[in-house]
Amino acid sequence: MTTSATHGRRVLIVGLGIAGIATALRLHRAGWEPVIIERAPERRKGGYFIGLFGTGQASAKRLGVLEAMGNRNHPQSKTFEVDRANRRRKGMAFADVPGAPRMLLRGDVENALFDALPEQAEIRFSTVPTRIEQGERGAEVTMTHTKTGATVTERFDLVVGADGMRSTVRKLVFGLHEDYLYPLNYMIGAAILSKPVRGYNLHDGLVLAEAGRSAWVFPFADHNPGVLFSYRVDDVDAQFRRPPIESLRKAYGPEPAGPVLRQLLDDFAAADEYLFDSVNQVRMNCWHKGRVVLVGDAAWCLTLYSGMGASTGLAGSELLGNMLEKYPDDVGRALVAWEEKLRPFITELQADGVKMRAFFTPSGEAQRILRSAFLRLASSPVTRPIFERLTIKDKLKTRDIVVQA
Ligand SMILES: Cc1cc2nc3c(=O)[nH]c(=O)nc-3n(C[C@H](O)[C@H](O)[C@H](O)COP(=O)(O)OP(=O)(O)OC[C@H]3O[C@@H](n4cnc5c(N)ncnc54)[C@H](O)[C@@H]3O)c2cc1C
């Protein structure tokens, strides 16, 4: 083990996802020297579908990366509500979702941020934090190389845990996962399809929503669509005791899948990369302790149902840099000010995420019927203006929280 003391304003950022890279970028501009550690041996690729709403777009623009992220919306994109027999009816196109999100792959967001990182940002792959001790002069962090087992201990002026929903920084500094993870009792499976769904255009979206389970196809203008399975469960642990595809087939059975669902399940089974996980919010009373702060999913995971995890990862990181710039000699004060500004917004989004869960996947038959009625209102030329007037009030996802703060 080696120990090194440093006297500059060094920040250790744990996690090379959206929140981690955005934090490195913003803090470097605020005069900090970022060191990023990432558990994976290399940068991850593509990933799943992301709708980037106004909150995230505003921060991305100020960080200078919005245009590099691009926009994979197709102007003629339609979304169909389908059933197992492939009976279809027009639903709400993703481009018409209130808040007009940019349709992206997670990789689009990460790549744009990564390309903007300064050369000086040091990145260490296959590295995890294994001990964090705080003293008056900073936080001493022991980092372990996951392949060789070699450890190094270094001192930092600030440690940012941007290591996702099951954050190790949170566990080391704040306590057990069980104290902060709030299970929503839903599972998700996500992958990129190898081809468009048979009988549909590349840029068509699909939603197959049944009581307690749904399958979504998120379209792009220039890329194979993403599939998302979302289903309700009582026993989350049981879902992990067999291969993901078996859990999915069981959850969507025993009825015959029909042509669309069959293709989606077969494609998921054949995918090289997929995500299969339980859905949990992270709920904490405080996101910082001493010189350690959590951002993104590590601090407030909103879940995919809110559609705001990437946006708040960007906005939270930008705001953190602003506050550290405002209070350059007082990290503690900066962190308090940061959390005071951000927390009310996150609290609203967490409540919204729980409500939106029923829109993604109705929990039972009554919710399915309600959802269907809601969509009819939103899609009909007669009732659409009323619907728009009602939803226009909902500016939650376009709120520029950093500027308002
Ligand atoms: C299917 C799906 C769809 C979604 N759709 C949307 C959407 O439409 N709009 C939206 O805004 N959001 C969406 N989200 C949410 C959004 O993707 C996340 O909120 C966001 O990516 C979280 O970023 P993060 O950087 O906080 O965490 P993560 O993306 O989880 O990144 C954490 C990083 O830390 C690394 N790490 C973990 N542990 C350690 C460790 N011990 N040491 C070092 N490194 C570690 C990981 O390898 C990873 O690179 C969706 C999420 C899912 C799953």
Short mmCIF file of C-alpha atoms and ligand atoms in Angstrom, two decimals:
data_model
loop_
_atom_site.label_atom_id
_atom_site.label_comp_id
_atom_site.label_asym_id
_atom_site.label_seq_id
_atom_site.Cartn_x
_atom_site.Cartn_y
_atom_site.Cartn_z
CA MET A 1 0.00 0.00 0.00
CA THR A 2 1.22 3.51 -0.75
CA THR A 3 0.06 6.72 0.85
CA SER A 4 0.32 10.09 -0.77
CA ALA A 5 -0.69 13.49 0.57
CA THR A 6 -1.65 16.27 -1.78
CA HIS A 7 -2.28 19.93 -1.17
CA GLY A 8 -4.24 20.98 -4.30
CA ARG A 9 -8.02 20.91 -4.60
CA ARG A 10 -8.34 17.33 -5.66
CA VAL A 11 -11.71 15.69 -6.09
CA LEU A 12 -12.21 11.95 -6.32
CA ILE A 13 -15.20 11.03 -8.42
CA VAL A 14 -16.39 7.44 -8.13
CA GLY A 15 -18.26 6.28 -11.24
CA LEU A 16 -17.89 7.10 -14.92
CA GLY A 17 -21.60 7.38 -15.74
CA ILE A 18 -23.56 10.50 -16.69
CA ALA A 19 -23.37 12.05 -13.21
CA GLY A 20 -19.69 11.22 -12.71
CA ILE A 21 -18.48 12.55 -16.05
CA ALA A 22 -20.64 15.68 -15.80
CA THR A 23 -19.26 16.34 -12.31
CA ALA A 24 -15.67 15.94 -13.51
CA LEU A 25 -16.31 18.33 -16.37
CA ARG A 26 -18.02 21.01 -14.26
CA LEU A 27 -15.65 20.79 -11.28
CA HIS A 28 -12.61 21.01 -13.52
CA ARG A 29 -14.01 24.28 -14.85
CA ALA A 30 -14.43 25.40 -11.24
CA GLY A 31 -10.71 24.86 -10.68
CA TRP A 32 -10.68 21.34 -9.21
CA GLU A 33 -8.39 18.48 -10.26
CA PRO A 34 -10.62 15.47 -10.92
CA VAL A 35 -9.55 11.86 -10.47
CA ILE A 36 -12.21 9.41 -11.63
CA ILE A 37 -12.31 5.76 -10.63
CA GLU A 38 -14.54 3.26 -12.40
CA ARG A 39 -15.25 -0.34 -11.45
CA ALA A 40 -15.58 -1.53 -15.06
CA PRO A 41 -12.40 -2.37 -16.99
CA GLU A 42 -13.31 0.07 -19.78
CA ARG A 43 -15.95 2.56 -20.87
CA ARG A 44 -19.36 1.02 -21.41
CA LYS A 45 -21.10 1.24 -24.76
CA GLY A 46 -24.53 2.16 -26.19
CA GLY A 47 -26.90 1.36 -23.37
CA TYR A 48 -30.63 1.82 -23.37
CA PHE A 49 -33.08 4.50 -24.42
CA ILE A 50 -32.95 7.93 -22.72
CA GLY A 51 -35.47 10.73 -23.13
CA LEU A 52 -33.60 13.93 -22.24
CA PHE A 53 -36.06 16.57 -21.03
CA GLY A 54 -35.65 20.36 -20.75
CA THR A 55 -33.95 20.27 -17.34
CA GLY A 56 -31.14 18.12 -18.69
CA GLN A 57 -30.99 19.89 -22.04
CA ALA A 58 -30.44 23.25 -20.31
CA SER A 59 -27.53 21.91 -18.25
CA ALA A 60 -26.06 20.04 -21.23
CA LYS A 61 -26.17 23.28 -23.22
CA ARG A 62 -24.30 25.24 -20.56
CA LEU A 63 -21.78 22.42 -20.22
CA GLY A 64 -21.27 22.78 -23.99
CA VAL A 65 -22.29 19.23 -24.87
CA LEU A 66 -25.92 19.40 -25.99
CA GLU A 67 -25.27 19.49 -29.73
CA ALA A 68 -22.72 16.68 -29.49
CA MET A 69 -25.41 14.50 -27.86
CA GLY A 70 -27.54 14.85 -30.98
CA ASN A 71 -31.21 13.97 -31.23
CA ARG A 72 -32.53 10.69 -32.59
CA ASN A 73 -36.19 11.79 -32.84
CA HIS A 74 -37.82 11.01 -36.18
CA PRO A 75 -40.30 13.67 -37.35
CA GLN A 76 -42.74 11.03 -38.63
CA SER A 77 -42.44 8.75 -35.63
CA LYS A 78 -45.72 7.19 -34.48
CA THR A 79 -46.47 5.13 -31.42
CA PHE A 80 -48.96 2.25 -31.47
CA GLU A 81 -50.77 0.65 -28.57
CA VAL A 82 -50.78 -3.04 -29.49
CA ASP A 83 -52.05 -6.28 -28.00
CA ARG A 84 -50.77 -9.84 -28.26
CA ALA A 85 -52.73 -10.46 -31.43
CA ASN A 86 -51.01 -7.40 -32.95
CA ARG A 87 -54.22 -5.38 -33.09
CA ARG A 88 -52.97 -1.81 -33.10
CA ARG A 89 -54.34 1.63 -32.43
CA LYS A 90 -52.55 4.95 -32.52
CA GLY A 91 -51.10 6.02 -29.19
CA MET A 92 -49.21 9.09 -28.09
CA ALA A 93 -46.02 9.61 -30.14
CA PHE A 94 -42.91 10.02 -27.99
CA ALA A 95 -42.25 13.39 -29.66
CA ASP A 96 -45.67 14.54 -28.33
CA VAL A 97 -44.90 13.62 -24.72
CA PRO A 98 -45.23 16.84 -22.68
CA GLY A 99 -41.76 18.33 -22.30
CA ALA A 100 -40.60 17.23 -25.79
CA PRO A 101 -37.65 15.04 -24.79
CA ARG A 102 -34.69 14.37 -27.07
CA MET A 103 -34.57 10.64 -27.84
CA LEU A 104 -31.08 9.36 -27.18
CA LEU A 105 -29.08 6.32 -26.23
CA ARG A 106 -27.39 6.53 -22.85
CA GLY A 107 -24.10 6.28 -24.75
CA ASP A 108 -24.92 9.49 -26.67
CA VAL A 109 -25.07 11.40 -23.39
CA GLU A 110 -21.98 9.76 -21.91
CA ASN A 111 -19.91 10.11 -25.10
CA ALA A 112 -20.64 13.83 -25.47
CA LEU A 113 -19.65 14.45 -21.85
CA PHE A 114 -16.58 12.21 -22.07
CA ASP A 115 -15.29 13.92 -25.23
CA ALA A 116 -15.49 17.28 -23.43
CA LEU A 117 -13.37 16.10 -20.48
CA PRO A 118 -10.00 17.83 -20.21
CA GLU A 119 -6.87 15.78 -20.81
CA GLN A 120 -5.85 16.38 -17.20
CA ALA A 121 -8.80 14.38 -15.87
CA GLU A 122 -7.24 11.18 -14.61
CA ILE A 123 -9.29 8.01 -15.07
CA ARG A 124 -8.51 4.72 -13.38
CA PHE A 125 -10.49 1.72 -14.58
CA SER A 126 -11.05 -1.53 -12.64
CA THR A 127 -10.78 0.48 -9.45
CA VAL A 128 -13.19 0.70 -6.51
CA PRO A 129 -13.11 2.51 -3.17
CA THR A 130 -12.74 0.16 -0.22
CA ARG A 131 -12.27 2.59 2.68
CA ILE A 132 -13.09 6.25 3.22
CA GLU A 133 -11.89 8.02 6.37
CA GLN A 134 -12.52 11.69 6.94
CA GLY A 135 -10.27 13.99 8.92
CA GLU A 136 -9.74 17.70 9.24
CA ARG A 137 -7.38 17.82 6.28
CA GLY A 138 -9.55 15.92 3.87
CA ALA A 139 -10.91 12.50 3.05
CA GLU A 140 -8.48 9.62 2.86
CA VAL A 141 -9.64 7.02 0.38
CA THR A 142 -8.26 3.54 -0.12
CA MET A 143 -8.79 2.33 -3.67
CA THR A 144 -8.43 -1.28 -4.78
CA HIS A 145 -7.66 -2.57 -8.24
CA THR A 146 -10.27 -5.24 -8.92
CA LYS A 147 -7.93 -7.48 -10.97
CA THR A 148 -4.64 -7.28 -9.13
CA GLY A 149 -5.95 -6.52 -5.64
CA ALA A 150 -3.34 -3.72 -5.32
CA THR A 151 -4.42 -0.90 -3.04
CA VAL A 152 -3.46 2.74 -2.81
CA THR A 153 -4.55 5.35 -0.27
CA GLU A 154 -4.75 9.01 -1.23
CA ARG A 155 -6.11 12.18 0.28
CA PHE A 156 -8.79 14.27 -1.45
CA ASP A 157 -10.48 17.57 -0.65
CA LEU A 158 -13.79 16.20 -1.82
CA VAL A 159 -15.19 12.76 -2.69
CA VAL A 160 -18.17 12.50 -5.05
CA GLY A 161 -20.07 9.22 -5.11
CA ALA A 162 -21.55 8.98 -8.60
CA ASP A 163 -21.58 5.20 -8.53
CA GLY A 164 -25.22 4.51 -9.20
CA MET A 165 -28.18 3.05 -7.35
CA ARG A 166 -26.11 0.48 -5.40
CA SER A 167 -23.41 3.00 -4.55
CA THR A 168 -20.34 1.77 -2.71
CA VAL A 169 -19.53 5.29 -1.50
CA ARG A 170 -22.98 5.45 0.08
CA LYS A 171 -22.43 2.09 1.74
CA LEU A 172 -18.98 3.05 3.08
CA VAL A 173 -19.98 6.48 4.38
CA PHE A 174 -23.75 6.51 4.98
CA GLY A 175 -24.74 2.90 5.67
CA LEU A 176 -26.40 -0.22 4.30
CA HIS A 177 -28.29 -0.32 0.99
CA GLU A 178 -31.42 -1.54 2.79
CA ASP A 179 -31.56 1.76 4.69
CA TYR A 180 -31.80 3.79 1.49
CA LEU A 181 -33.23 1.61 -1.28
CA TYR A 182 -37.00 1.87 -1.57
CA PRO A 183 -38.23 -1.04 -3.72
CA LEU A 184 -41.09 -0.27 -6.08
CA ASN A 185 -41.79 -4.02 -6.57
CA TYR A 186 -41.25 -3.87 -10.30
CA MET A 187 -38.62 -5.53 -12.50
CA ILE A 188 -37.24 -4.24 -15.77
CA GLY A 189 -35.44 -5.79 -18.70
CA ALA A 190 -33.96 -3.53 -21.38
CA ALA A 191 -31.98 -4.20 -24.55
CA ILE A 192 -31.49 -2.89 -28.07
CA LEU A 193 -33.37 -4.89 -30.71
CA SER A 194 -31.38 -6.45 -33.55
CA LYS A 195 -33.99 -5.21 -36.07
CA PRO A 196 -37.24 -3.23 -36.18
CA VAL A 197 -40.40 -5.05 -35.07
CA ARG A 198 -41.89 -7.01 -37.98
CA GLY A 199 -44.61 -4.99 -39.75
CA TYR A 200 -43.50 -1.65 -38.29
CA ASN A 201 -41.09 1.09 -39.37
CA LEU A 202 -37.72 1.58 -37.73
CA HIS A 203 -39.02 4.81 -36.24
CA ASP A 204 -42.31 3.41 -34.87
CA GLY A 205 -42.83 3.05 -31.14
CA LEU A 206 -44.98 0.31 -29.57
CA VAL A 207 -46.62 -0.18 -26.21
CA LEU A 208 -48.16 -3.45 -25.09
CA ALA A 209 -49.70 -2.72 -21.71
CA GLU A 210 -51.49 -5.40 -19.69
CA ALA A 211 -52.40 -5.58 -16.03
CA GLY A 212 -49.13 -5.87 -14.10
CA ARG A 213 -46.82 -6.10 -17.12
CA SER A 214 -45.90 -4.10 -20.19
CA ALA A 215 -43.46 -4.10 -23.07
CA TRP A 216 -42.33 -0.89 -24.75
CA VAL A 217 -40.43 -0.32 -27.97
CA PHE A 218 -38.64 3.04 -28.04
CA PRO A 219 -37.82 4.12 -31.60
CA PHE A 220 -34.96 6.13 -33.02
CA ALA A 221 -34.57 7.80 -36.42
CA ASP A 222 -31.27 6.11 -37.24
CA HIS A 223 -30.77 3.18 -34.89
CA ASN A 224 -32.50 -0.07 -34.04
CA PRO A 225 -35.15 0.49 -31.37
CA GLY A 226 -34.81 -0.25 -27.68
CA VAL A 227 -37.11 -2.67 -25.88
CA LEU A 228 -38.19 -2.29 -22.28
CA PHE A 229 -40.03 -4.94 -20.27
CA SER A 230 -41.53 -3.75 -17.00
CA TYR A 231 -43.54 -6.01 -14.69
CA ARG A 232 -44.87 -6.07 -11.18
CA VAL A 233 -43.64 -8.67 -8.67
CA ASP A 234 -44.20 -9.61 -5.05
CA ASP A 235 -40.97 -11.58 -4.62
CA VAL A 236 -38.12 -9.58 -6.16
CA ASP A 237 -35.40 -12.01 -5.05
CA ALA A 238 -37.02 -14.91 -6.91
CA GLN A 239 -36.58 -13.01 -10.19
CA PHE A 240 -32.79 -13.24 -9.83
CA ARG A 241 -32.72 -16.98 -9.09
CA ARG A 242 -33.02 -17.97 -12.76
CA PRO A 243 -31.67 -16.51 -15.99
CA PRO A 244 -33.33 -13.15 -16.83
CA ILE A 245 -35.00 -14.44 -19.98
CA GLU A 246 -36.65 -17.24 -17.98
CA SER A 247 -38.00 -14.73 -15.47
CA LEU A 248 -39.30 -12.60 -18.34
CA ARG A 249 -40.97 -15.53 -20.13
CA LYS A 250 -42.61 -16.58 -16.87
CA ALA A 251 -43.80 -13.03 -16.12
CA TYR A 252 -45.37 -12.65 -19.59
CA GLY A 253 -46.86 -16.15 -19.64
CA PRO A 254 -48.60 -18.50 -19.58
CA GLU A 255 -50.74 -17.03 -22.39
CA PRO A 256 -49.25 -17.38 -25.91
CA ALA A 257 -47.00 -14.41 -26.59
CA GLY A 258 -48.28 -13.62 -30.07
CA PRO A 259 -46.09 -12.21 -32.85
CA VAL A 260 -44.90 -8.91 -31.35
CA LEU A 261 -44.15 -10.06 -27.81
CA ARG A 262 -42.50 -13.23 -29.15
CA GLN A 263 -40.09 -11.21 -31.28
CA LEU A 264 -39.30 -8.89 -28.38
CA LEU A 265 -38.59 -11.77 -25.99
CA ASP A 266 -36.52 -13.69 -28.58
CA ASP A 267 -34.49 -10.58 -29.36
CA PHE A 268 -33.86 -9.94 -25.66
CA ALA A 269 -32.71 -13.56 -25.28
CA ALA A 270 -30.22 -13.14 -28.15
CA ALA A 271 -28.92 -9.70 -27.14
CA ASP A 272 -25.19 -9.40 -26.30
CA GLU A 273 -25.91 -6.67 -23.78
CA TYR A 274 -28.97 -6.25 -21.66
CA LEU A 275 -30.09 -4.83 -18.34
CA PHE A 276 -32.24 -6.85 -15.96
CA ASP A 277 -32.86 -5.41 -12.53
CA SER A 278 -35.34 -4.53 -9.83
CA VAL A 279 -36.65 -0.96 -9.69
CA ASN A 280 -35.76 1.02 -6.56
CA GLN A 281 -35.79 4.64 -5.63
CA VAL A 282 -32.98 5.90 -3.41
CA ARG A 283 -34.34 7.99 -0.56
CA MET A 284 -31.98 9.77 1.83
CA ASN A 285 -32.44 12.57 4.34
CA CYS A 286 -29.07 14.08 3.46
CA TRP A 287 -26.80 13.61 0.45
CA HIS A 288 -23.54 14.74 2.01
CA LYS A 289 -21.43 14.04 5.07
CA GLY A 290 -18.26 16.04 5.70
CA ARG A 291 -16.35 16.07 2.42
CA VAL A 292 -18.30 13.25 0.81
CA VAL A 293 -21.27 13.96 -1.42
CA LEU A 294 -23.49 11.71 -3.55
CA VAL A 295 -24.92 12.73 -6.94
CA GLY A 296 -27.18 11.09 -9.51
CA ASP A 297 -28.69 7.65 -8.91
CA ALA A 298 -26.39 7.12 -5.90
CA ALA A 299 -28.20 9.93 -4.08
CA TRP A 300 -31.77 10.05 -5.40
CA CYS A 301 -32.35 7.34 -8.03
CA LEU A 302 -35.67 8.40 -9.55
CA THR A 303 -36.07 5.23 -11.65
CA LEU A 304 -36.88 5.06 -15.34
CA TYR A 305 -40.56 5.79 -14.61
CA SER A 306 -39.75 9.44 -13.90
CA GLY A 307 -37.67 9.79 -17.09
CA MET A 308 -35.49 12.33 -15.27
CA GLY A 309 -32.46 10.40 -13.98
CA ALA A 310 -30.13 11.57 -16.74
CA SER A 311 -31.47 15.13 -16.59
CA THR A 312 -31.04 15.42 -12.83
CA GLY A 313 -27.61 13.77 -13.06
CA LEU A 314 -26.57 16.61 -15.36
CA ALA A 315 -28.33 19.39 -13.46
CA GLY A 316 -27.19 18.14 -10.05
CA SER A 317 -23.57 18.00 -11.21
CA GLU A 318 -23.70 21.43 -12.79
CA LEU A 319 -25.26 22.94 -9.68
CA LEU A 320 -22.63 21.29 -7.49
CA GLY A 321 -19.91 23.05 -9.49
CA ASN A 322 -21.77 26.36 -9.23
CA MET A 323 -22.00 26.09 -5.46
CA LEU A 324 -18.36 25.09 -5.04
CA GLU A 325 -17.46 28.14 -7.11
CA LYS A 326 -19.70 30.34 -4.99
CA TYR A 327 -18.12 29.13 -1.72
CA PRO A 328 -14.56 28.30 -2.84
CA ASP A 329 -13.14 28.16 0.68
CA ASP A 330 -15.98 26.37 2.39
CA VAL A 331 -16.87 22.95 0.99
CA GLY A 332 -19.34 22.30 3.82
CA ARG A 333 -21.30 25.45 3.09
CA ALA A 334 -21.29 24.74 -0.64
CA LEU A 335 -22.74 21.26 -0.07
CA VAL A 336 -25.48 22.56 2.22
CA ALA A 337 -26.42 25.28 -0.29
CA TRP A 338 -26.38 22.75 -3.14
CA GLU A 339 -28.70 20.34 -1.39
CA GLU A 340 -31.09 23.10 -0.25
CA LYS A 341 -31.58 24.20 -3.84
CA LEU A 342 -31.89 20.75 -5.36
CA ARG A 343 -33.87 18.76 -2.83
CA PRO A 344 -37.38 20.23 -3.34
CA PHE A 345 -37.14 19.48 -7.07
CA ILE A 346 -35.99 15.91 -6.48
CA THR A 347 -38.75 15.34 -3.93
CA GLU A 348 -41.35 16.39 -6.51
CA LEU A 349 -39.80 14.14 -9.13
CA GLN A 350 -39.74 11.13 -6.81
CA ALA A 351 -43.46 11.53 -6.16
CA ASP A 352 -44.06 11.95 -9.89
CA GLY A 353 -42.02 8.82 -10.64
CA VAL A 354 -44.22 6.70 -8.38
CA LYS A 355 -47.33 8.01 -10.19
CA MET A 356 -45.79 7.49 -13.62
CA ARG A 357 -45.14 3.84 -12.80
CA ALA A 358 -48.84 3.17 -13.43
CA PHE A 359 -48.56 4.82 -16.84
CA PHE A 360 -45.62 2.59 -17.78
CA THR A 361 -47.10 -0.55 -16.30
CA PRO A 362 -50.63 -0.55 -14.90
CA SER A 363 -50.58 -2.44 -11.61
CA GLY A 364 -53.97 -4.09 -12.27
CA GLU A 365 -56.98 -4.15 -14.59
CA ALA A 366 -58.54 -0.93 -13.23
CA GLN A 367 -55.34 1.02 -13.88
CA ARG A 368 -55.05 -0.50 -17.33
CA ILE A 369 -58.54 0.75 -18.24
CA LEU A 370 -57.78 4.21 -16.80
CA ARG A 371 -54.52 4.41 -18.72
CA SER A 372 -56.28 3.45 -21.93
CA ALA A 373 -58.97 6.12 -21.42
CA PHE A 374 -56.30 8.72 -20.67
CA LEU A 375 -54.47 7.89 -23.90
CA ARG A 376 -57.66 8.12 -25.94
CA LEU A 377 -58.22 11.63 -24.57
CA ALA A 378 -54.63 12.61 -25.25
CA SER A 379 -54.70 11.30 -28.84
CA SER A 380 -58.15 12.41 -30.02
CA PRO A 381 -58.23 15.65 -32.04
CA VAL A 382 -61.34 16.72 -30.09
CA THR A 383 -60.02 16.29 -26.56
CA ARG A 384 -56.33 16.80 -27.21
CA PRO A 385 -56.41 20.62 -26.72
CA ILE A 386 -58.03 20.16 -23.28
CA PHE A 387 -55.46 17.54 -22.40
CA GLU A 388 -52.65 19.86 -23.50
CA ARG A 389 -54.04 22.71 -21.41
CA LEU A 390 -54.02 20.41 -18.39
CA THR A 391 -50.54 19.01 -18.96
CA ILE A 392 -49.01 22.35 -19.96
CA LYS A 393 -49.18 23.22 -16.29
CA ASP A 394 -46.81 20.37 -15.71
CA LYS A 395 -43.51 22.06 -16.44
CA LEU A 396 -41.71 19.83 -13.99
CA LYS A 397 -39.50 18.13 -16.55
CA THR A 398 -38.53 21.30 -18.37
CA ARG A 399 -37.72 23.29 -15.25
CA ASP A 400 -34.23 24.81 -15.47
CA ILE A 401 -33.48 24.13 -11.84
CA VAL A 402 -29.91 25.43 -12.02
CA VAL A 403 -30.86 28.88 -13.29
CA GLN A 404 -33.92 29.11 -11.05
CA ALA A 405 -31.80 28.17 -8.08
C1 LIG B 1 -34.13 1.20 -18.80
C2 LIG B 1 -33.87 2.60 -18.31
C3 LIG B 1 -34.42 3.68 -18.98
C4 LIG B 1 -34.19 4.97 -18.53
N1 LIG B 1 -34.74 6.01 -19.21
C5 LIG B 1 -34.45 7.28 -18.83
C6 LIG B 1 -34.97 8.37 -19.55
O1 LIG B 1 -35.73 8.20 -20.51
N2 LIG B 1 -34.61 9.62 -19.16
C7 LIG B 1 -33.77 9.84 -18.10
O2 LIG B 1 -33.44 11.00 -17.79
N3 LIG B 1 -33.29 8.82 -17.37
C8 LIG B 1 -33.61 7.54 -17.71
N4 LIG B 1 -33.12 6.49 -16.99
C9 LIG B 1 -32.31 6.77 -15.79
C10 LIG B 1 -30.87 7.16 -16.14
O3 LIG B 1 -30.34 6.28 -17.08
C11 LIG B 1 -30.05 7.12 -14.86
O4 LIG B 1 -30.68 7.90 -13.87
C12 LIG B 1 -28.64 7.67 -15.09
O5 LIG B 1 -28.01 7.03 -16.16
C13 LIG B 1 -27.85 7.51 -13.81
O6 LIG B 1 -26.55 7.96 -14.02
P1 LIG B 1 -25.48 7.86 -12.85
O7 LIG B 1 -24.22 8.38 -13.45
O8 LIG B 1 -26.02 8.50 -11.63
O9 LIG B 1 -25.36 6.31 -12.48
P2 LIG B 1 -24.96 5.06 -13.37
O10 LIG B 1 -25.39 5.20 -14.78
O11 LIG B 1 -25.46 3.87 -12.62
O12 LIG B 1 -23.38 5.06 -13.37
C14 LIG B 1 -22.65 4.64 -12.26
C15 LIG B 1 -21.23 4.30 -12.69
O13 LIG B 1 -20.49 3.96 -11.52
C16 LIG B 1 -19.80 2.75 -11.73
N5 LIG B 1 -19.65 2.10 -10.42
C17 LIG B 1 -20.57 1.43 -9.71
N6 LIG B 1 -20.05 1.00 -8.56
C18 LIG B 1 -18.76 1.40 -8.53
C19 LIG B 1 -17.71 1.26 -7.60
N7 LIG B 1 -17.87 0.60 -6.46
N8 LIG B 1 -16.51 1.81 -7.89
C20 LIG B 1 -16.29 2.47 -9.06
N9 LIG B 1 -17.28 2.63 -9.98
C21 LIG B 1 -18.49 2.11 -9.73
C22 LIG B 1 -20.66 1.98 -12.70
O14 LIG B 1 -19.92 0.99 -13.37
C23 LIG B 1 -21.14 3.10 -13.62
O15 LIG B 1 -20.22 3.36 -14.64
C24 LIG B 1 -33.38 5.19 -17.40
C25 LIG B 1 -32.84 4.11 -16.71
C26 LIG B 1 -33.08 2.82 -17.15
C27 LIG B 1 -32.49 1.67 -16.39
#
